[in-house]
């Protein structure tokens, strides 16, 4: 199974920036899409941003749109999340995930369901202080 490893998390003051990386290792193949999810303390995991591997179309949760940018490097099998203008409510464990594409994703072009992703990293902590 492909391993996904997140990195780049840390402690930052409100208004600051971080860039997260998600590197795929092991036997890899291009996914249909990858995404970032996050889980604030005591809350459920939620969608942050997604990217379709072929074409690079991007999708964002409303609260991060305009502040976060998702991207990928096909050659490196790596996905990134550039996070700017960070807010305390962005504090969470951030997870990367990959999918080969489910009927739901392909039919509706929606990437926000965790159940559509088969491969997950172990997460990286992002803490934003006020």
Short mmCIF file of C-alpha atoms in Angstrom, two decimals:
data_model
loop_
_atom_site.label_atom_id
_atom_site.label_comp_id
_atom_site.label_asym_id
_atom_site.label_seq_id
_atom_site.Cartn_x
_atom_site.Cartn_y
_atom_site.Cartn_z
CA UNK A 1 0.00 0.00 0.00
CA UNK A 2 1.20 3.50 -0.79
CA UNK A 3 2.35 5.43 2.23
CA UNK A 4 1.48 9.09 2.62
CA UNK A 5 3.57 11.21 4.95
CA UNK A 6 2.66 14.76 5.91
CA UNK A 7 5.19 17.33 7.01
CA UNK A 8 5.48 21.07 7.51
CA UNK A 9 3.16 21.58 10.43
CA UNK A 10 4.07 23.64 13.43
CA UNK A 11 3.20 26.57 15.63
CA UNK A 12 2.51 29.91 14.01
CA UNK A 13 0.94 33.18 15.07
CA UNK A 14 -2.33 34.34 13.58
CA UNK A 15 -1.72 35.91 10.20
CA UNK A 16 1.31 33.77 9.55
CA UNK A 17 1.93 31.13 6.92
CA UNK A 18 2.86 27.48 6.69
CA UNK A 19 3.35 25.09 3.83
CA UNK A 20 2.40 21.48 4.28
CA UNK A 21 3.76 18.67 2.17
CA UNK A 22 2.43 15.20 1.57
CA UNK A 23 4.89 12.77 0.05
CA UNK A 24 3.91 9.41 -1.35
CA UNK A 25 6.34 6.54 -0.95
CA UNK A 26 6.41 2.87 -1.76
CA UNK A 27 4.79 1.53 -4.87
CA UNK A 28 3.04 4.56 -6.25
CA UNK A 29 0.76 5.40 -9.09
CA UNK A 30 -0.95 8.62 -10.00
CA UNK A 31 -4.15 9.05 -8.01
CA UNK A 32 -7.33 10.39 -9.44
CA UNK A 33 -7.29 13.07 -6.78
CA UNK A 34 -5.66 13.99 -3.52
CA UNK A 35 -6.95 16.16 -0.75
CA UNK A 36 -6.21 17.75 2.56
CA UNK A 37 -8.50 17.17 5.50
CA UNK A 38 -8.14 18.49 9.00
CA UNK A 39 -9.39 17.55 12.42
CA UNK A 40 -9.62 20.29 15.05
CA UNK A 41 -9.29 19.12 18.65
CA UNK A 42 -12.46 17.42 19.78
CA UNK A 43 -14.12 17.73 16.38
CA UNK A 44 -14.71 15.61 13.32
CA UNK A 45 -12.40 15.45 10.36
CA UNK A 46 -13.34 17.97 7.69
CA UNK A 47 -12.42 18.67 4.11
CA UNK A 48 -9.99 21.49 3.43
CA UNK A 49 -8.89 21.31 -0.20
CA UNK A 50 -8.64 18.83 -3.03
CA UNK A 51 -6.86 18.56 -6.34
CA UNK A 52 -7.55 16.40 -9.35
CA UNK A 53 -4.25 14.94 -10.42
CA UNK A 54 -4.89 15.06 -14.12
CA UNK A 55 -5.43 18.68 -15.02
CA UNK A 56 -4.81 20.04 -11.55
CA UNK A 57 -8.32 21.32 -10.90
CA UNK A 58 -8.61 22.53 -7.34
CA UNK A 59 -11.42 22.60 -4.81
CA UNK A 60 -11.63 24.41 -1.49
CA UNK A 61 -13.73 24.53 1.60
CA UNK A 62 -15.28 27.97 1.86
CA UNK A 63 -13.47 29.04 5.01
CA UNK A 64 -10.03 28.59 3.45
CA UNK A 65 -10.72 29.78 -0.07
CA UNK A 66 -8.46 32.70 -0.90
CA UNK A 67 -6.09 31.86 1.95
CA UNK A 68 -4.97 28.32 1.16
CA UNK A 69 -3.58 26.98 -2.09
CA UNK A 70 -3.34 23.30 -2.94
CA UNK A 71 -0.87 22.09 -5.54
CA UNK A 72 0.92 18.97 -6.67
CA UNK A 73 4.22 17.93 -8.19
CA UNK A 74 3.58 14.93 -10.39
CA UNK A 75 7.24 14.00 -10.75
CA UNK A 76 7.77 13.99 -6.99
CA UNK A 77 4.46 12.36 -6.11
CA UNK A 78 3.98 15.16 -3.65
CA UNK A 79 1.08 17.39 -2.74
CA UNK A 80 1.31 20.73 -1.00
CA UNK A 81 -0.91 23.04 0.93
CA UNK A 82 0.23 26.63 1.19
CA UNK A 83 -1.58 28.23 4.09
CA UNK A 84 -1.57 32.00 4.41
CA UNK A 85 -3.37 34.37 6.74
CA UNK A 86 -3.75 31.62 9.27
CA UNK A 87 -6.40 31.93 11.94
CA UNK A 88 -6.73 30.23 15.33
CA UNK A 89 -9.66 28.26 13.95
CA UNK A 90 -7.26 26.65 11.48
CA UNK A 91 -5.66 24.81 14.38
CA UNK A 92 -5.99 21.10 13.68
CA UNK A 93 -4.22 17.95 12.71
CA UNK A 94 -3.95 18.08 8.94
CA UNK A 95 -4.17 14.87 6.95
CA UNK A 96 -3.46 14.16 3.33
CA UNK A 97 -5.46 11.58 1.46
CA UNK A 98 -5.55 9.98 -1.96
CA UNK A 99 -8.27 8.42 -4.04
CA UNK A 100 -8.37 6.50 -7.26
CA UNK A 101 -11.75 8.04 -7.92
CA UNK A 102 -15.14 6.80 -6.84
CA UNK A 103 -18.35 6.98 -8.78
CA UNK A 104 -19.38 9.88 -6.59
CA UNK A 105 -16.27 11.89 -7.34
CA UNK A 106 -16.44 11.18 -11.04
CA UNK A 107 -20.15 11.83 -11.32
CA UNK A 108 -20.40 14.97 -9.24
CA UNK A 109 -16.85 16.33 -9.33
CA UNK A 110 -16.96 16.70 -5.56
CA UNK A 111 -14.02 15.89 -3.36
CA UNK A 112 -15.15 16.66 0.16
CA UNK A 113 -16.16 13.20 1.38
CA UNK A 114 -13.61 11.40 3.50
CA UNK A 115 -15.17 8.08 2.56
CA UNK A 116 -14.02 8.56 -1.02
CA UNK A 117 -10.38 8.38 0.02
CA UNK A 118 -8.68 5.05 0.57
CA UNK A 119 -5.18 6.16 1.52
CA UNK A 120 -4.38 8.46 4.41
CA UNK A 121 -1.34 9.92 6.06
CA UNK A 122 -0.91 10.04 9.81
CA UNK A 123 -1.30 13.78 10.07
CA UNK A 124 0.74 16.83 10.97
CA UNK A 125 -0.18 19.28 13.70
CA UNK A 126 -0.86 22.90 12.84
CA UNK A 127 -1.34 25.25 15.76
CA UNK A 128 -2.24 28.90 15.23
CA UNK A 129 -1.98 31.15 18.25
CA UNK A 130 -4.05 34.29 18.67
#
